[in-house]
PDB file of C-alpha atoms in Angstrom:
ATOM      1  CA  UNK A   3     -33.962 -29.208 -19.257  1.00  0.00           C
ATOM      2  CA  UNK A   4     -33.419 -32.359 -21.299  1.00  0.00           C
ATOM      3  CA  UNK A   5     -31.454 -30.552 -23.760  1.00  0.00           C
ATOM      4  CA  UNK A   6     -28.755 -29.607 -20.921  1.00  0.00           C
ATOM      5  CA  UNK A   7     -29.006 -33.180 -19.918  1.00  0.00           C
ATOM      6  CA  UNK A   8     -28.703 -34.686 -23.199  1.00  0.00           C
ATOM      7  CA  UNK A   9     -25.605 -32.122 -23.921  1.00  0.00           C
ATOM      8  CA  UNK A  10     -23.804 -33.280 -20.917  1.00  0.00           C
ATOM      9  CA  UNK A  11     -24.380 -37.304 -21.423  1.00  0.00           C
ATOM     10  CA  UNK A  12     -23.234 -36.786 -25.107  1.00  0.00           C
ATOM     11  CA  UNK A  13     -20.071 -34.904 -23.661  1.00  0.00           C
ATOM     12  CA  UNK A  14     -19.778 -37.384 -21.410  1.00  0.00           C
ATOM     13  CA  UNK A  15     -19.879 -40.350 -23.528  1.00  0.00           C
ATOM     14  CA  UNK A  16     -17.363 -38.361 -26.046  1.00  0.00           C
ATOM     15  CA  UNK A  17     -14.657 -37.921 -23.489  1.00  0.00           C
ATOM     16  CA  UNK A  18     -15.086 -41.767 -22.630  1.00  0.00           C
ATOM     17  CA  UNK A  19     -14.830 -42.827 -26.256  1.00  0.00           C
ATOM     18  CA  UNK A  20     -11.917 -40.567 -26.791  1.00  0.00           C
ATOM     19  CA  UNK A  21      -9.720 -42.457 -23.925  1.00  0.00           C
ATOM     20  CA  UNK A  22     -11.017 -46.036 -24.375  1.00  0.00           C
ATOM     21  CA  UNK A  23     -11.285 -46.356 -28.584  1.00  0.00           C
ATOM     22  CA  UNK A  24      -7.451 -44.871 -29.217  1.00  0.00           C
ATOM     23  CA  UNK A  25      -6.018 -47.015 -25.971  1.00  0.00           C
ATOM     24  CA  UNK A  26      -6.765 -50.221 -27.297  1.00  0.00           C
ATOM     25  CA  UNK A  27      -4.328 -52.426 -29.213  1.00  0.00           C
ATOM     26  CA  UNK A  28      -6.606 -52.985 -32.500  1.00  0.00           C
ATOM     27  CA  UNK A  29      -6.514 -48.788 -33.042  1.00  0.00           C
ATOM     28  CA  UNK A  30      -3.333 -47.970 -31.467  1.00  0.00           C
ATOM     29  CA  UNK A  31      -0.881 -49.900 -32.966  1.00  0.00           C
ATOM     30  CA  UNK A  32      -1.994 -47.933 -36.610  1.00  0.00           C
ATOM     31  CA  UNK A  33      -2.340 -45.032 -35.308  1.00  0.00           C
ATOM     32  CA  UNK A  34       1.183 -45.212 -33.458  1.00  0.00           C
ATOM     33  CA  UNK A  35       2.764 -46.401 -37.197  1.00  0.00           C
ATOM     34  CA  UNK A  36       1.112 -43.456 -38.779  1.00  0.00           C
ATOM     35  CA  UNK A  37       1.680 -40.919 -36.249  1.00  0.00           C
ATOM     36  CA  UNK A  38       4.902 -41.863 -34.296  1.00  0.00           C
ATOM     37  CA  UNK A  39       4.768 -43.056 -30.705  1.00  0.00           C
ATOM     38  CA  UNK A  40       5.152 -39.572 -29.473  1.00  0.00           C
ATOM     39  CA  UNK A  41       2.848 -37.760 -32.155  1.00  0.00           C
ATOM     40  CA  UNK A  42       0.148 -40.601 -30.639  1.00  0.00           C
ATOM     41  CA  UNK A  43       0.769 -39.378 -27.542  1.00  0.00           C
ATOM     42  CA  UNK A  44       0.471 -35.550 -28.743  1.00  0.00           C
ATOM     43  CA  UNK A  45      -2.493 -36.066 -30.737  1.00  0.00           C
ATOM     44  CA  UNK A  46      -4.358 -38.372 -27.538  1.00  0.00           C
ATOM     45  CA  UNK A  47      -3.424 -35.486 -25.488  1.00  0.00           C
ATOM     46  CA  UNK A  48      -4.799 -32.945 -27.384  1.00  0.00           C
ATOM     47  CA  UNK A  49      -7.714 -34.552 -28.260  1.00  0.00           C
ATOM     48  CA  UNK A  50      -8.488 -35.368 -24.812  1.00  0.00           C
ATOM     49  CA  UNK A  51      -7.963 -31.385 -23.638  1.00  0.00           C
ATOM     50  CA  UNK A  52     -10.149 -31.148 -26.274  1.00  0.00           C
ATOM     51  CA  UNK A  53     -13.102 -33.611 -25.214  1.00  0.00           C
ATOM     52  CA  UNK A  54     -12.171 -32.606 -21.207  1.00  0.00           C
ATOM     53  CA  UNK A  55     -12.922 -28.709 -22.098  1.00  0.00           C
ATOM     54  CA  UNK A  56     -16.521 -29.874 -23.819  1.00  0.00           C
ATOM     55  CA  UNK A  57     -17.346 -31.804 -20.839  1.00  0.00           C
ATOM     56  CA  UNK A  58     -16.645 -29.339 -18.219  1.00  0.00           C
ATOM     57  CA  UNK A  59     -18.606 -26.515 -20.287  1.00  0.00           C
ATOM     58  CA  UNK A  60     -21.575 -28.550 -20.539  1.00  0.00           C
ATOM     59  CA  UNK A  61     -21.596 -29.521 -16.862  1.00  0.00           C
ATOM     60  CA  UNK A  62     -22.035 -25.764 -16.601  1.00  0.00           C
ATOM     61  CA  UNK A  63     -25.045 -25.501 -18.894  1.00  0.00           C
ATOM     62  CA  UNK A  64     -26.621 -28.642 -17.370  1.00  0.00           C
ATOM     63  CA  UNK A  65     -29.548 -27.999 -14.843  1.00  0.00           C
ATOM     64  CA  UNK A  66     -28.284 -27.080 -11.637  1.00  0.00           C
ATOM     65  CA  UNK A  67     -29.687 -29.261  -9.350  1.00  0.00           C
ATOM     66  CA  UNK A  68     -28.316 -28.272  -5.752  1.00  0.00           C
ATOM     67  CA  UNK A  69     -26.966 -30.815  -3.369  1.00  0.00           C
ATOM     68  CA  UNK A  70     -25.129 -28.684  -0.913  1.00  0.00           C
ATOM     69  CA  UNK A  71     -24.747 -25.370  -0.397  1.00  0.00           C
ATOM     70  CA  UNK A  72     -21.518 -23.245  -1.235  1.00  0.00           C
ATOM     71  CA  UNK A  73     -19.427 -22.565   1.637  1.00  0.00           C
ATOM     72  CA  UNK A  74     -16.459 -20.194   1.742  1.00  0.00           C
ATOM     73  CA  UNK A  75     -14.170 -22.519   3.577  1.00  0.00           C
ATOM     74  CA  UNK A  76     -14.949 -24.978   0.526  1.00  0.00           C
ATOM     75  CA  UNK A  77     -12.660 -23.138  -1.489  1.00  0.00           C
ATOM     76  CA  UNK A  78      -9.704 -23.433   0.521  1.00  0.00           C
ATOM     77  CA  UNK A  79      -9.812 -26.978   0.121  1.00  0.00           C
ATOM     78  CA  UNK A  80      -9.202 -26.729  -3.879  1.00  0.00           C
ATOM     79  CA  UNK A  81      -6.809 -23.944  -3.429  1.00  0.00           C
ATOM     80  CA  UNK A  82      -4.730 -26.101  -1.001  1.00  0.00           C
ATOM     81  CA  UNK A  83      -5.025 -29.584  -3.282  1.00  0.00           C
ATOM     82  CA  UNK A  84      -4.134 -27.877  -6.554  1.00  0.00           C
ATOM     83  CA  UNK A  85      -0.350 -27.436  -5.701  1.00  0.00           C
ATOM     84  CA  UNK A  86       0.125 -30.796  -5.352  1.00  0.00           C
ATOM     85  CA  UNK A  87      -1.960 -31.337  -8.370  1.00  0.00           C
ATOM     86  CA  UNK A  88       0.759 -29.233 -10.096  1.00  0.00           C
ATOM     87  CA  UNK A  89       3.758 -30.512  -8.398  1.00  0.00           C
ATOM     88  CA  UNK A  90       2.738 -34.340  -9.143  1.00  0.00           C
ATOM     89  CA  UNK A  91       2.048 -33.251 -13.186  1.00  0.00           C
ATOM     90  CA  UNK A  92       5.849 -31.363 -12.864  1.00  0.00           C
ATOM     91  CA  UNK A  93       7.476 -34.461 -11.585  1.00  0.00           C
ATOM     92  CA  UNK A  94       5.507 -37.122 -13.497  1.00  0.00           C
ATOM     93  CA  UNK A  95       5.587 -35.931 -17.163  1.00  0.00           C
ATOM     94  CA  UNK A  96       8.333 -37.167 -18.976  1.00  0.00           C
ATOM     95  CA  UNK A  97       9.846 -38.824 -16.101  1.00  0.00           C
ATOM     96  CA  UNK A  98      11.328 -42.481 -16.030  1.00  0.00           C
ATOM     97  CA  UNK A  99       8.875 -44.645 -15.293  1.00  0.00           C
ATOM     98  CA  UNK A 100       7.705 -47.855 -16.620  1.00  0.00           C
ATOM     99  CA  UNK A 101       5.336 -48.762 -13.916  1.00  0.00           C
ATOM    100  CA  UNK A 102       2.813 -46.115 -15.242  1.00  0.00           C
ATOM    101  CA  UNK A 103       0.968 -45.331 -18.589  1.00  0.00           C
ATOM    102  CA  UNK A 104       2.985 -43.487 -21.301  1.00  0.00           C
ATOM    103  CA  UNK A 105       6.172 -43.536 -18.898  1.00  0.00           C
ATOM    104  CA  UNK A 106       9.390 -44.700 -20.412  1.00  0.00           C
ATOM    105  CA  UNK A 107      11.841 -47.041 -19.062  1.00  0.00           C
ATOM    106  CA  UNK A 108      15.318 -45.526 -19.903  1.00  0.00           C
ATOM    107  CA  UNK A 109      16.775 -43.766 -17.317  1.00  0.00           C
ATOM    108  CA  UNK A 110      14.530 -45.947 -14.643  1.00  0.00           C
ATOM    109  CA  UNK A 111      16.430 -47.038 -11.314  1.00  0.00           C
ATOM    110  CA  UNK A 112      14.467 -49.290  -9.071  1.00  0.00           C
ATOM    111  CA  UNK A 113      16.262 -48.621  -6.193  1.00  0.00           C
ATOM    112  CA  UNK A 114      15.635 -44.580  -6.878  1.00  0.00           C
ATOM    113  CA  UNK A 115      12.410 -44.673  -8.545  1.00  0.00           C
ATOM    114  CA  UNK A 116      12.270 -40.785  -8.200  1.00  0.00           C
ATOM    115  CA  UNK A 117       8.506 -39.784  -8.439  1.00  0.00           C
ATOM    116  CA  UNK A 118       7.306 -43.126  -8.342  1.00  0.00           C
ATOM    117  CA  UNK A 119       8.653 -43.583  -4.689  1.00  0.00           C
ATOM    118  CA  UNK A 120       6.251 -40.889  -3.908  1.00  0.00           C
ATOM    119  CA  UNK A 121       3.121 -42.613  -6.352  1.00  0.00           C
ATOM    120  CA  UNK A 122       3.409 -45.534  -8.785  1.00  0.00           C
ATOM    121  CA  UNK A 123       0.751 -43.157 -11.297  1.00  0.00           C
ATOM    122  CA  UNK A 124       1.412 -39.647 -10.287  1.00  0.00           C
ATOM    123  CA  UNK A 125      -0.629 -38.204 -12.989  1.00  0.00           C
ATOM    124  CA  UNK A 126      -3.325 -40.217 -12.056  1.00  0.00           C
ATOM    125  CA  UNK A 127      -3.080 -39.325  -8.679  1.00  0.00           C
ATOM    126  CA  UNK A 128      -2.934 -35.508  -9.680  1.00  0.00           C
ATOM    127  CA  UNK A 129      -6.490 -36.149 -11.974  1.00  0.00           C
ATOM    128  CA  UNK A 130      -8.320 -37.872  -8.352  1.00  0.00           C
ATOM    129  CA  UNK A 131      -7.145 -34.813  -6.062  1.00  0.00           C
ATOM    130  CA  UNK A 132      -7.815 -32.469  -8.425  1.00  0.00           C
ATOM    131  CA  UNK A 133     -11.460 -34.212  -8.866  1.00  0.00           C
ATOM    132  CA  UNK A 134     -11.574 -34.065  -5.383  1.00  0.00           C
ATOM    133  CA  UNK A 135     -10.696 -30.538  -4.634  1.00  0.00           C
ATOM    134  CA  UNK A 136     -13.312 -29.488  -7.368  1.00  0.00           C
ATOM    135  CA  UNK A 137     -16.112 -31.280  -6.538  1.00  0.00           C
ATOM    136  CA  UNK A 138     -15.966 -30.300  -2.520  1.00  0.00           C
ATOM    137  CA  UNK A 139     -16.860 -26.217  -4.225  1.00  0.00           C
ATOM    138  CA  UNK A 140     -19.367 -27.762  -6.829  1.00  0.00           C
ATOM    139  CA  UNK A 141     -22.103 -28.552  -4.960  1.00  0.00           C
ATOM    140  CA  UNK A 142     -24.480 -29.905  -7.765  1.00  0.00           C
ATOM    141  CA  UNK A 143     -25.655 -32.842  -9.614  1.00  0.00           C
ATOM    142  CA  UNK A 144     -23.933 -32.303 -12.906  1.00  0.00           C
ATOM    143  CA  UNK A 145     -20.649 -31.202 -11.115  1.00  0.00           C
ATOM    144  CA  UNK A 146     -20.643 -33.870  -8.461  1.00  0.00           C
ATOM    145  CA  UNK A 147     -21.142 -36.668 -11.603  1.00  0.00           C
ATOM    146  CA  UNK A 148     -18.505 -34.809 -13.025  1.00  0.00           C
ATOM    147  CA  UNK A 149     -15.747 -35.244 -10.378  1.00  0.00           C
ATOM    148  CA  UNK A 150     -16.813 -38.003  -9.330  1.00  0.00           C
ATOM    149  CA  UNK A 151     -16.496 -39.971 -12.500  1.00  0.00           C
ATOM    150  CA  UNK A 152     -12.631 -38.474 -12.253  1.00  0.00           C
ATOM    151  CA  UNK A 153     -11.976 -39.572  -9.281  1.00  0.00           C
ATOM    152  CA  UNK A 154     -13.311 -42.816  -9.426  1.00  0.00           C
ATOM    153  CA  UNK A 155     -11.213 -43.340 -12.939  1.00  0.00           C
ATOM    154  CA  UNK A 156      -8.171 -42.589 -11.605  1.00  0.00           C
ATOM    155  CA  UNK A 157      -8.536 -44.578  -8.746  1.00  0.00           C
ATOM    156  CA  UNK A 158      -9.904 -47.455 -10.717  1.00  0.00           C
ATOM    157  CA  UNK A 159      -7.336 -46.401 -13.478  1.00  0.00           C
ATOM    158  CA  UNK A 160      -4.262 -47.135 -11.049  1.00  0.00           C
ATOM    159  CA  UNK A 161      -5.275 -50.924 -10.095  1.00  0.00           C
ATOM    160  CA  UNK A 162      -6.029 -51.496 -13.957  1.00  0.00           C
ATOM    161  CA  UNK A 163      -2.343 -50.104 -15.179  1.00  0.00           C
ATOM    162  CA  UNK A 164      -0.671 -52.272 -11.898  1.00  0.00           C
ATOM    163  CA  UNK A 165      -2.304 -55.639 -13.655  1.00  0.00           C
ATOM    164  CA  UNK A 166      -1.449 -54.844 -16.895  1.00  0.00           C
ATOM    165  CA  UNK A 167       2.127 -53.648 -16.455  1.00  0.00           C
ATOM    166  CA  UNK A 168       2.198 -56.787 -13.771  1.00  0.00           C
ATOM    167  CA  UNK A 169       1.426 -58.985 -16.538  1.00  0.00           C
ATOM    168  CA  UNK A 170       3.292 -57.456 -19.426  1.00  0.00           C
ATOM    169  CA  UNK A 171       6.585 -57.806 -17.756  1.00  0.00           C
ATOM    170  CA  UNK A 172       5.876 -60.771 -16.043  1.00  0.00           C
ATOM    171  CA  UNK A 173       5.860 -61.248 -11.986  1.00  0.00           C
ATOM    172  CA  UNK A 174       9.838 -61.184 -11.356  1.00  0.00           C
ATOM    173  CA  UNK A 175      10.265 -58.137 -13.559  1.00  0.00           C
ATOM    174  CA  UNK A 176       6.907 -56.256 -11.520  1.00  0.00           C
ATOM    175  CA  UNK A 177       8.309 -57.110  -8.530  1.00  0.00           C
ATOM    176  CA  UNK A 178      12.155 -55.945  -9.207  1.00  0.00           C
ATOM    177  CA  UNK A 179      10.963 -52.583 -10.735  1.00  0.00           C
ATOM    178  CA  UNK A 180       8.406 -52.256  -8.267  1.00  0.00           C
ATOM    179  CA  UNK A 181       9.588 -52.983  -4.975  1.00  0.00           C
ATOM    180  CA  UNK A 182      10.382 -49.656  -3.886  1.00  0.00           C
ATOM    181  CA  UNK A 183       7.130 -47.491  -5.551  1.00  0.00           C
ATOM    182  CA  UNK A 184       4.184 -46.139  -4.429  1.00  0.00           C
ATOM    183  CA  UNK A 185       0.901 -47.776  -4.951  1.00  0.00           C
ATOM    184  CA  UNK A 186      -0.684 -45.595  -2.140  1.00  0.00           C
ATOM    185  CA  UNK A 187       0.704 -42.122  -1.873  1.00  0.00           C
ATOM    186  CA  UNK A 188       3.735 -41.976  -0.013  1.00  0.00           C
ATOM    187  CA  UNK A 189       3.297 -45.612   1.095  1.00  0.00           C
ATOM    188  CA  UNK A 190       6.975 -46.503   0.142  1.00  0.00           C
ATOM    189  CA  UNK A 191       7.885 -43.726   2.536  1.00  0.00           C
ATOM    190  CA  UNK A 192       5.679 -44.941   5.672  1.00  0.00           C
ATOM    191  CA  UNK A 193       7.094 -48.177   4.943  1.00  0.00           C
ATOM    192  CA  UNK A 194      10.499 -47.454   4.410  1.00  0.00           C
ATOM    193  CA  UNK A 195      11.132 -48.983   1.239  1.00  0.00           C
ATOM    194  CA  UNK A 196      12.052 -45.528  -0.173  1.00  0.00           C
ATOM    195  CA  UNK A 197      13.851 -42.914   1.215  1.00  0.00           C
ATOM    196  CA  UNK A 198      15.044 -39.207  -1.462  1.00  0.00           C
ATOM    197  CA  UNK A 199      18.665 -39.838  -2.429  1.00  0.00           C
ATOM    198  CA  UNK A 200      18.724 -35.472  -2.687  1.00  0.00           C
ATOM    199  CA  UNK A 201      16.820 -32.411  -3.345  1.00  0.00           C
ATOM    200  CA  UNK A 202      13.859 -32.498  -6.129  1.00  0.00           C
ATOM    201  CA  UNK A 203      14.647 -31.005  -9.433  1.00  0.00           C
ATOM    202  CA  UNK A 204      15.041 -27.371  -9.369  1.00  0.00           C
ATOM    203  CA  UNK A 205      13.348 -27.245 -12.638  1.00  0.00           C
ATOM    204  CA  UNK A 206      10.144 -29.249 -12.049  1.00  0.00           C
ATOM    205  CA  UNK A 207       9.452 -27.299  -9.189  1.00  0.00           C
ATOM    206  CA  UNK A 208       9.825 -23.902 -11.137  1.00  0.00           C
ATOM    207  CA  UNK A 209       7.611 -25.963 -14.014  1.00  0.00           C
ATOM    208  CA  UNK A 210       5.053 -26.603 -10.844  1.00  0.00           C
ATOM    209  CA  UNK A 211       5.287 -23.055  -9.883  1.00  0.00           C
ATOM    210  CA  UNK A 212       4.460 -21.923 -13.452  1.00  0.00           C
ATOM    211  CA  UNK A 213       1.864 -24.569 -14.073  1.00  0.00           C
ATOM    212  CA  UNK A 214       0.152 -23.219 -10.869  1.00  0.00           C
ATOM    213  CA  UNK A 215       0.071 -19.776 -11.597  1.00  0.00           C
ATOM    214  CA  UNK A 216      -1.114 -20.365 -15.088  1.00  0.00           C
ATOM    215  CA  UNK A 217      -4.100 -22.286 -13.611  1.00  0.00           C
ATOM    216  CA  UNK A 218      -5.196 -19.724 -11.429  1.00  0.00           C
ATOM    217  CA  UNK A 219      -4.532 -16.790 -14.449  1.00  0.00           C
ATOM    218  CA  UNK A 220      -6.408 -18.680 -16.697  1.00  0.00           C
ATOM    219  CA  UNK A 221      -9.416 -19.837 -14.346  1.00  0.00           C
ATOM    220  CA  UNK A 222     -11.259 -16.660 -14.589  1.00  0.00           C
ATOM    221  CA  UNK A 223     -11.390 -16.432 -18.214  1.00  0.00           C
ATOM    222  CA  UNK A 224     -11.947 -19.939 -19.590  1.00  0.00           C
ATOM    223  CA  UNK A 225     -14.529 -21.069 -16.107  1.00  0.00           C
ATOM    224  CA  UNK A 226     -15.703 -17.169 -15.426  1.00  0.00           C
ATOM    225  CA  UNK A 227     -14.499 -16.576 -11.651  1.00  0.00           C
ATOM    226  CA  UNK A 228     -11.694 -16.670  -9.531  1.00  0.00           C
ATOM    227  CA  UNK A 229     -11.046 -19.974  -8.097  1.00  0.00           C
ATOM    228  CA  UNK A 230      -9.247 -17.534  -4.406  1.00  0.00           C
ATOM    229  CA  UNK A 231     -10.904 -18.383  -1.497  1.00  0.00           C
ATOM    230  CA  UNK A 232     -12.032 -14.874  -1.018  1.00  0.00           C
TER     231      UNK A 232
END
C-alpha cells in the first residue's frame, strides 16, 4: 500500500518540480539562450506531458480508497465540460495575448482582445474544468487529490499571472490592455466591456473539433475505458 502511495507523492512532487524549477528567472533565462524562446516552450511542454502522463498513471495504481460511489449521470458531466476544454485550448494557443503566460503581444488589440474577452488565461481555465469534469467520475482519494490539486492551480495560477503581468507592465499599461478581458469567464460579456466584433475562427473550431475527437479516440487506449456516458 505504501509503495502505491509513495509512487504517487514522488509523481506528484515530479510534476511540481517540472513547472516551478524551469519557470523561474535564475533557470529560464539559460535555458531560453540555449534552447530558443520557442524550443523552451517545446521542451517545457513536452516535459510536462511527460511528468502529467506519470502522475495520472500512478493515481491509478495508488490504493483506491472510495469516497463516493460511481454514478452514470457522473459521466455526462465530463463529457459535456470537455468541449469547452477543447474549444478554450483551440482559441488560446498561439493566440495574441499578453495578459497570459507564454502569450505574445503582436497582433494584440485591447479593444478586441479575441479569446481573452471570453477569459484573461484560457488555458488555465481549460486545465480547472477539465479537473473538474474528471474528478466529479473519480470518486477516490488518489483521483480526488489529483484534480483537485489542478483545479486549485489553475485557479490560484490565474491571480498569480494577473500580479505579475500587473507589475511587469506597470499599472497604466495593465489597465489599457486589460480593460476589456476576462478575469472571470465571460465576465467582460455580463459586464459589457466586450462584445465579438464577428464569427470565431473557422479553423480553431475545426482544431477544437479534432482535438475533441482525438481525446475521446485516444481515452480508451492510454486510460483503458471509454470516457461515453453509456
Amino acid at each position: 500500500m505504501m509503495g502505491g502511495w509513495g509512487e504517487f507523492v514522488a509523481a506528484f512532487a515530479a510534476f511540481l518540480l517540472s513547472h516551478t524549477l524551469p519557470a523561474r528567472p535564475a533557470m529560464r533565462r539559460p535555458l531560453a539562450a540555449a534552447l530558443g524562446e520557442r524550443g523552451y516552450l517545446l521542451a517545457y511542454s513536452l516535459v510536462s506531458l511527460g511528468m502529467l502522463a506519470w502522475l495520472v498513471a500512478a493515481a491509478g495504481r495508488a490504493p483506491y480508497l472510495e469516497l463516493w460511489p460511481y454514478a452514470p449521470w457522473q459521466a455526462w458531466v465530463t463529457n459535456l465540460l470537455m468541449p469547452l476544454v477543447c474549444l478554450l485550448v483551440a482559441f488560446g494557443i498561439a493566440a495574441p495575448n499578453p495578459l497570459s503566460f507564454g502569450g505574445r503581444a503582436a497582433g494584440f488589440d485591447p479593444q478586441r482582445p479575441g479569446i481573452a474577452g471570453v477569459a484573461r488565461h484560457p488555458l488555465l481555465l481549460a486545465i480547472a474544468l477539465w479537473a473538474v469534469g474528471h474528478a466529479v467520475p473519480n470518486g477516490n482519494l488518489a483521483h480526488l487529490l489529483l484534480f483537485g490539486a489542478f483545479a486549485g492551480f489553475a485557479a490560484l495560477g490565474m491571480q498569480i499571472i494577473d500580479r505579475r503581468k500587473r507589475r511587469l507592465l506597470g499599472e497604466e499599461a495593465w489597465t489599457r490592455l486589460a480593460a476589456h478581458s476576462s478575469g472571470w469567464p465571460l465576465s467582460a460579456l455580463l459586464d459589457g466591456r466586450w462584445r465579438p466584433t464577428g464569427p470565431p475562427s473557422a479553423l480553431r473550431l475545426c482544431a477544437s473539433l479534432l482535438l475533441w475527437l482525438l481525446f475521446l479516440a485516444a481515452h480508451p487506449g492510454a486510460i483503458g475505458m471509454s470516457p461515453l456516458p453509456y
